Coordinates of C-alpha atoms and ligand atoms in Angstrom, one line a residue:
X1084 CA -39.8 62.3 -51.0
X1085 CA -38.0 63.7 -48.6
X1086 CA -38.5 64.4 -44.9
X1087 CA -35.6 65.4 -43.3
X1088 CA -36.1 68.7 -42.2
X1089 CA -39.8 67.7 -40.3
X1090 CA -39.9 67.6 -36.8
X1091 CA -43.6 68.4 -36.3
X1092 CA -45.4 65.7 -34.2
X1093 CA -49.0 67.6 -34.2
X1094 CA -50.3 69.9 -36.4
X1095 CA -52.6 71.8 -34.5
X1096 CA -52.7 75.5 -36.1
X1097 CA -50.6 77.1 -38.8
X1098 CA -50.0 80.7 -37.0
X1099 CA -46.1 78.8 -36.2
X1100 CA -45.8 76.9 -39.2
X1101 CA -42.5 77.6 -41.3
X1102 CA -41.2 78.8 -44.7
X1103 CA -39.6 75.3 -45.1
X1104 CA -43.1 73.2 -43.3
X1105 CA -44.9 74.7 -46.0
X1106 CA -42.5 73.7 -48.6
X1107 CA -42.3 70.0 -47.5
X1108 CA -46.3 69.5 -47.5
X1109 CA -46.5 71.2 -50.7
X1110 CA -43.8 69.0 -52.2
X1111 CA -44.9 65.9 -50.8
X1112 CA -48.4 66.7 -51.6
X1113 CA -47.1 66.5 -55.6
X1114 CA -45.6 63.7 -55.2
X1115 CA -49.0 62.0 -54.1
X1116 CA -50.5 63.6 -56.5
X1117 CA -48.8 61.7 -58.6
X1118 CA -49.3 58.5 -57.1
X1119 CA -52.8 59.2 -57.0
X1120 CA -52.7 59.4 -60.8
X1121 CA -51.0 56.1 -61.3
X1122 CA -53.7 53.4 -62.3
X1123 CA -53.0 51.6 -58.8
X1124 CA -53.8 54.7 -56.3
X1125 CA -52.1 52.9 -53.5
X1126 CA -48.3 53.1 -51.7
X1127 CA -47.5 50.6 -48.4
X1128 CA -46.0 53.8 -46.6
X1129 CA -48.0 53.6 -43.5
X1130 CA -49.3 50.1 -43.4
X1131 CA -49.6 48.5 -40.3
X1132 CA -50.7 52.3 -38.7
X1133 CA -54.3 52.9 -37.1
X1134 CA -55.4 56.4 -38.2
X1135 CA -58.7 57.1 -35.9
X1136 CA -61.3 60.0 -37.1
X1137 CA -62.3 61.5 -34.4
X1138 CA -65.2 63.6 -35.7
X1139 CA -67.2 65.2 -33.2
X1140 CA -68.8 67.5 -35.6
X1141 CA -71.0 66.4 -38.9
X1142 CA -68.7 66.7 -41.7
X1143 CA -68.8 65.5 -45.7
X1144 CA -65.4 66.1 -47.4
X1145 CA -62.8 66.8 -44.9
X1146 CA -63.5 63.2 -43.4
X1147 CA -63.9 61.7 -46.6
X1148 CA -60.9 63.1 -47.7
X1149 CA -59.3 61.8 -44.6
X1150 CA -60.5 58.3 -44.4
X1151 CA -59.3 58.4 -48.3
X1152 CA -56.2 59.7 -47.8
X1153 CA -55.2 57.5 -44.7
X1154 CA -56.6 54.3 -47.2
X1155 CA -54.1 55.2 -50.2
X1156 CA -51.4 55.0 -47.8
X1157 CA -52.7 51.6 -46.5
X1158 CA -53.2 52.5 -42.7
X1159 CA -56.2 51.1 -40.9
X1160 CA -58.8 54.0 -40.6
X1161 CA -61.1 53.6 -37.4
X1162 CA -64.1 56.3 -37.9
X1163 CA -65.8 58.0 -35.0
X1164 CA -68.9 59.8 -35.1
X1165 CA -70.1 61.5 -32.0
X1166 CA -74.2 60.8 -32.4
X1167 CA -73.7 57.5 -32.6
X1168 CA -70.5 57.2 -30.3
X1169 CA -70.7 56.6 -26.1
X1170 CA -70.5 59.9 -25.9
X1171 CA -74.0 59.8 -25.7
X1172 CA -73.4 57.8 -22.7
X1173 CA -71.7 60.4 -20.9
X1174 CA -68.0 59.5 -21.7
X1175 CA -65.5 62.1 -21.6
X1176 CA -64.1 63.3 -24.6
X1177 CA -60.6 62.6 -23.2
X1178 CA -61.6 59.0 -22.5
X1179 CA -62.6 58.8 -25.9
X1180 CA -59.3 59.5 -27.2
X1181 CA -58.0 57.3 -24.1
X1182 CA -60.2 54.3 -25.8
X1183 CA -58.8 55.0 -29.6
X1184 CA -54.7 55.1 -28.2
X1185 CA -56.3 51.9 -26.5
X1186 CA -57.0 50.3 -29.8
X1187 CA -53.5 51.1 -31.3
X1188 CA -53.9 54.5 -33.2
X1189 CA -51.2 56.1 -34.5
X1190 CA -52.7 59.2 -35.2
X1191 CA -55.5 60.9 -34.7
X1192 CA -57.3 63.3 -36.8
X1193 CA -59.6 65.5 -34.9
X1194 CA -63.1 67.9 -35.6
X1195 CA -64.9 69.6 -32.6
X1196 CA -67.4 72.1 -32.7
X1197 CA -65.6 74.0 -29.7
X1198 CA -62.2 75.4 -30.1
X1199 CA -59.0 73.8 -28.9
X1200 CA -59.7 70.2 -28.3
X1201 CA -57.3 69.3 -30.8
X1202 CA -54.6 70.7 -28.2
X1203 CA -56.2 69.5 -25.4
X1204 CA -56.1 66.1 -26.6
X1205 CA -52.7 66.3 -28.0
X1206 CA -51.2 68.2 -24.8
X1207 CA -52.9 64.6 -23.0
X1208 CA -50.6 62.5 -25.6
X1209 CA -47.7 63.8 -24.6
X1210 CA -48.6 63.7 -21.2
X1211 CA -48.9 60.6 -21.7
X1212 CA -45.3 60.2 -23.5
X1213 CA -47.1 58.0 -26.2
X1214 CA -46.2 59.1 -29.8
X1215 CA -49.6 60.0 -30.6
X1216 CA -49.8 62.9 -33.6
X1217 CA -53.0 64.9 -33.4
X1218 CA -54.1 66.6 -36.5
X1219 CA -57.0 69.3 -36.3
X1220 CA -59.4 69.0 -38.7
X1221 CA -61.3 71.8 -37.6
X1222 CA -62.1 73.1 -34.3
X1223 CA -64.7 75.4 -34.1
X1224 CA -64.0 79.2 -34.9
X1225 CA -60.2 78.7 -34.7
X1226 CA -58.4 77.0 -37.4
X1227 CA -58.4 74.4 -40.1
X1228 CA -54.9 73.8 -41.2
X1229 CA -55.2 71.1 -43.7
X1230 CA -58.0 73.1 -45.2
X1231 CA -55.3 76.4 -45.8
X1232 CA -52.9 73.5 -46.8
X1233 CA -55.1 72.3 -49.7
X1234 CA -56.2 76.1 -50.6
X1235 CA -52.0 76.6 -50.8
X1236 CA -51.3 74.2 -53.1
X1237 CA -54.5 74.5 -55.1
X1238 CA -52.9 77.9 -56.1
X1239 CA -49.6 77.3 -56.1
X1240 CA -50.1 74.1 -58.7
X1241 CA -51.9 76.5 -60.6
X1242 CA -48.8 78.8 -60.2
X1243 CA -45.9 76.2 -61.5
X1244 CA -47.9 72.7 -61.2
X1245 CA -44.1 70.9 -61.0
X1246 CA -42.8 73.2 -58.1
X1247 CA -45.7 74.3 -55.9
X1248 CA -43.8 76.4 -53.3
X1249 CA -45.0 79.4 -50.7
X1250 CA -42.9 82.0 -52.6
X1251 CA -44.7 81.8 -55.3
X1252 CA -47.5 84.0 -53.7
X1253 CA -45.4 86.6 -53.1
X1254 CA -46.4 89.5 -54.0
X1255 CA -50.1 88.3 -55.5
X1256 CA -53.6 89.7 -54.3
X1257 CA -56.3 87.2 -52.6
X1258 CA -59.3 88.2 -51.8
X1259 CA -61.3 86.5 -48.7
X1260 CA -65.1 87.2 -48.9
X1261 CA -67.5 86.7 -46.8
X1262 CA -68.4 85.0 -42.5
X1263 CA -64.8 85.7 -41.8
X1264 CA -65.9 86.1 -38.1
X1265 CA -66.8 82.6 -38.0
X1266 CA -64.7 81.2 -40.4
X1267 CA -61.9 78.7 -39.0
X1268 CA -61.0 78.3 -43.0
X1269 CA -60.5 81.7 -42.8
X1270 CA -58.0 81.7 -40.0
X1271 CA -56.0 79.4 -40.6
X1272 CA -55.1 80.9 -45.1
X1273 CA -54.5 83.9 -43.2
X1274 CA -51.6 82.5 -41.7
X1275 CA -50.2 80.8 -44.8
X1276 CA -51.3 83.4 -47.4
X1277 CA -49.8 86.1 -45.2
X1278 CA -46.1 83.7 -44.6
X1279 CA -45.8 83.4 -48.5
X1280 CA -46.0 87.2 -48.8
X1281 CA -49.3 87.8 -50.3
X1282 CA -51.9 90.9 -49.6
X1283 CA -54.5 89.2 -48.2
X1284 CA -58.0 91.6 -48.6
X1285 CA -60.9 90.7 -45.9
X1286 CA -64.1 91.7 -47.1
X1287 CA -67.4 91.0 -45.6
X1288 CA -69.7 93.2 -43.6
X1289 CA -68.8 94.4 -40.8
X1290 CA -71.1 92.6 -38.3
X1291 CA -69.3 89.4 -39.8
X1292 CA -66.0 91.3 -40.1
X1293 CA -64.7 92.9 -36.7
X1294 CA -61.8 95.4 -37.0
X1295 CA -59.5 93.3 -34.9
X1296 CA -58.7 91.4 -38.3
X1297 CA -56.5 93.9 -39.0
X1298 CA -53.8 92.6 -36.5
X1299 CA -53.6 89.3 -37.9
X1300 CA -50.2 89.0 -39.8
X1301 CA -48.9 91.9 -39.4
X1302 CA -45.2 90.2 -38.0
X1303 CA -45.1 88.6 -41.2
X1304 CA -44.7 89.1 -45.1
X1305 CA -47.6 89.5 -46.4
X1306 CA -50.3 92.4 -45.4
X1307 CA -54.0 92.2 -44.1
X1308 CA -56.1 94.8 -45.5
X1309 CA -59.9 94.6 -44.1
X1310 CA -62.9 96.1 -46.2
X1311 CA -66.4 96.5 -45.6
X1312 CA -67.5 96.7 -49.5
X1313 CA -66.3 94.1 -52.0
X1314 CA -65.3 96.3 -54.5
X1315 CA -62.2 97.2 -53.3
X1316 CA -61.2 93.6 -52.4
X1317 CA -61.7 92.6 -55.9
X1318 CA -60.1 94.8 -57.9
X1319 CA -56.9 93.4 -59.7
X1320 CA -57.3 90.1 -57.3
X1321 CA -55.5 86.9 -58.9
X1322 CA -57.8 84.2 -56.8
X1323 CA -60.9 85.3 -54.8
X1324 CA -61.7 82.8 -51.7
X1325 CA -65.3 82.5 -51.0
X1326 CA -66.3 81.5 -47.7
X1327 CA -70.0 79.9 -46.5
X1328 CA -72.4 82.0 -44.3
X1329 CA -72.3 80.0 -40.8
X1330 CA -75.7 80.2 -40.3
X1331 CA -75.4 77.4 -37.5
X1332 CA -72.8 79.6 -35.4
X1333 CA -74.8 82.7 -35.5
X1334 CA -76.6 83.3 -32.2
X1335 CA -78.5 87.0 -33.5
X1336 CA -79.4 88.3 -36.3
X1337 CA -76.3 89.7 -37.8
X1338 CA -77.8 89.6 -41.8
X1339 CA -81.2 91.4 -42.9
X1340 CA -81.5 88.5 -45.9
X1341 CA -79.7 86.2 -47.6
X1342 CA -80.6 87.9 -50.8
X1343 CA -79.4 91.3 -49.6
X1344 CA -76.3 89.4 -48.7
X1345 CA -75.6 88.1 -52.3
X1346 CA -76.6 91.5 -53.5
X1347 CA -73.7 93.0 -51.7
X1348 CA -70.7 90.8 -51.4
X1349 CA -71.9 87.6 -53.3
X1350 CA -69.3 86.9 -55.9
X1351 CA -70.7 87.1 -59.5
X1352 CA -69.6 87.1 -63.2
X1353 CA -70.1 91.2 -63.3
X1354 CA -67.9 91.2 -59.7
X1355 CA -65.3 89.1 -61.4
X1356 CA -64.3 91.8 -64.0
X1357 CA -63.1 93.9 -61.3
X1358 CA -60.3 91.1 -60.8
X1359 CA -57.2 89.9 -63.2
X1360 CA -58.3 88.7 -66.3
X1361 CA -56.8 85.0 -64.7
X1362 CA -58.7 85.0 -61.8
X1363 CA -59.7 81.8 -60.3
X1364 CA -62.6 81.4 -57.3
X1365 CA -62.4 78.8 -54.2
X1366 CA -64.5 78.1 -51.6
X1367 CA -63.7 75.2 -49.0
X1368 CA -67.7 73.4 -49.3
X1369 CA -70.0 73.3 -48.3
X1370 CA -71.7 75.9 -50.6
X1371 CA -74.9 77.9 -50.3
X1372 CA -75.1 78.3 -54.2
X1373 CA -76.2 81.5 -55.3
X1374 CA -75.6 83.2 -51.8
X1375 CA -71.9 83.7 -51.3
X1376 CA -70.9 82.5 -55.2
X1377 CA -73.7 82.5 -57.9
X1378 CA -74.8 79.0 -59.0
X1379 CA -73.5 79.6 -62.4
X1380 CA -69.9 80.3 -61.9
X1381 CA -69.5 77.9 -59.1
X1382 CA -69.9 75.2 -62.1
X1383 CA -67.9 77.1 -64.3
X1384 CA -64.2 75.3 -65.0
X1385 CA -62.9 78.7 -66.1
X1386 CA -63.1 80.5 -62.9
X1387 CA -63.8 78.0 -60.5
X1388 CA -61.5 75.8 -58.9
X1389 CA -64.1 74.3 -56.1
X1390 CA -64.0 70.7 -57.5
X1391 CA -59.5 70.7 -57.7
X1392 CA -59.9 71.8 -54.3
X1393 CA -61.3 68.8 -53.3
X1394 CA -59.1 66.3 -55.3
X1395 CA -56.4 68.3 -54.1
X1396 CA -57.5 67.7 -50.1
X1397 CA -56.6 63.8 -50.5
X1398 CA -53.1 64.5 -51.4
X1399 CA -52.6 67.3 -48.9
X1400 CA -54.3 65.2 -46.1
X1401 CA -52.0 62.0 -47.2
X1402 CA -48.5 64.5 -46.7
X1403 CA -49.6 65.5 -43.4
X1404 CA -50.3 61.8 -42.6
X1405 CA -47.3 60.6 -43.8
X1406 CA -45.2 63.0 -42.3
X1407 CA -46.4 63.1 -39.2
X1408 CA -46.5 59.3 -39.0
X1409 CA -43.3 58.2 -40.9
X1410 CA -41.5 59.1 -37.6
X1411 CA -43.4 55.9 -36.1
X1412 CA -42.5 53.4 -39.0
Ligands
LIG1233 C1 -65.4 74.2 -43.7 C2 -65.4 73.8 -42.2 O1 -65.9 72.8 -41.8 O2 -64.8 74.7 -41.5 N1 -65.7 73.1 -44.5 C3 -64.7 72.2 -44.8 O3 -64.0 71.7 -44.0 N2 -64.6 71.9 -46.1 C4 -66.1 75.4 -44.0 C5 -67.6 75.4 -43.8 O4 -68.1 74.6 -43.0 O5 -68.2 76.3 -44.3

């Protein structure tokens, strides 16, 4: 497993992430894969490290996946959850992180409901001069890279399972349905899907689609196209990315019904036949079933890939750890 070529302390947002970055997680990524297959699901790589979890905002899988990820690698995971946290008491959300560097962390893995405390509280690190890596795990409507990270090599192993690498999706069609407006998921593939070269269609209506979509990517290989019907995203698309209606960031009314919503863009057996033959269907969880993806085909190993998704977050989220914290060892 090789890291010679990484340099990145945080990972904060893929819009500056590399050809060769995204070839190192992917390949490391396999080779955890492959640990995590072995009957012992364990390696000693970062033992002795403090991973913190620094979730400010509810969250299932991405901090499972975390705490899980940090665990196979043997670091000692310190979990944080804001309701139940001092934060309640008025504490800062800098003296928060103050208190975790306090305790010894290594590296901290960071959620927030508002956009850029990830930086803020990496840009304090350095200040700081303390070897602290920050890893976003989501902050608010801006980006969630380890989420893109997982959705790359999902395809890509599906692609040449040995080899996952961003060239691969040169040149293929992925569609991106749905609340791209508030969709930090959303974000942060554009960036990768868009370095490895794929057309990348947008689809959703327009209230949850704004025009200025159409300028993301366009230094890079890929293309954006943005549509306002489905139809057109669909048609001869080899993966189709679902994406959850954020009902909880929506301050109007920007839907008439969730039925009239699946009625238009929900993605159904009858929509799928617009696609390749191949396709497969994502969506990052958690999933209103039959409102952006119809119950049936979310459960359906043929065309669904949700459940791989998830497995594949552990070893994505233990190459970012490892990377970012073999510098430390
Ligand atoms: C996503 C998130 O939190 O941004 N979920 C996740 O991390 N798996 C998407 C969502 O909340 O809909």
């Amino acid at each position: 497993m090789s890291n010679t070529t990484w340099t990145r302390h945080h990972v904060l947002s893929l819009a500056d992430f590399t050809s060769d970055e995204y070839d190192i997680v992917l390949q490391t990524a396999a080779s955890f894969r492959e640990v995590l297959s072995r009957r012992t699901k364990k390696v000693p790589t970062l033992q002795g490290h403090v991973v913190a979890n620094l979730f400010f905002e509810p969250s299932t899988r991405t901090r499972s996946s975390f705490e899980l990820a940090a665990k196979r690698l043997s670091a000692d995971t310190l979990n944080f959850s804001a309701s139940t946290s001092s934060l309640t008491k008025g504490e800062t959300i800098l003296d928060t992180a103050k208190t975790y560097l306090a305790l010894g962390t290594d590296l901290m893995v960071i959620r927030h409901q508002a956009a850029g405390v990830p930086h803020v509280i990496a840009a304090e690190m350095d200040r700081l001069n303390v070897q602290v890596g920050v890893l976003n795990a989501g902050d608010g409507q801006h980006e969630h890279p380890s989420q893109a990270l997982l959705d790359l090599f999902t395809i890509c192993t599906l692609l040449d399972f040995e080899h996952p690498q961003l060239k691969l999706l040169n040149g293929k069609k992925i569609a991106i349905v749905g609340d791209i407006l508030h969709s930090r998921v959303a974000r942060s593939n554009i960036w990768s899907l868009t370095a490895s070269g794929a057309e990348v269609h947008l689809a959703g209506p327009p209230t949850l689609l704004p025009q200025l979509f159409a300028d993301y990517g366009t230094d890079r290989a890929g293309s954006v196209f943005l549509h306002w019907t489905v139809e057109p995203a669909l048609e001869k698309a080899d993966f189709v990315m679902t994406l959850r209606l954020q009902k909880e960031r929506m301050s109007q009314h920007l839907l008439p019904s969730l039925r009239e919503y699946h009625q238009m863009y929900g993605i159904t057996r009858d929509r799928l036949q617009l696609c390749q033959p191949e396709v497969k269907v994502m969506h990052p969880g958690p999933v209103n079933r039959g409102v952006e993806i119809s119950s049936d085909l979310m459960d359906d190993p043929q065309f669904s890939l949700i459940s791989q998704q998830v497995t594949n977050g552990v070893a994505i989220r233990m190459a970012l750890l490892y990377l970012m914290g073999s510098g430390k060892a």
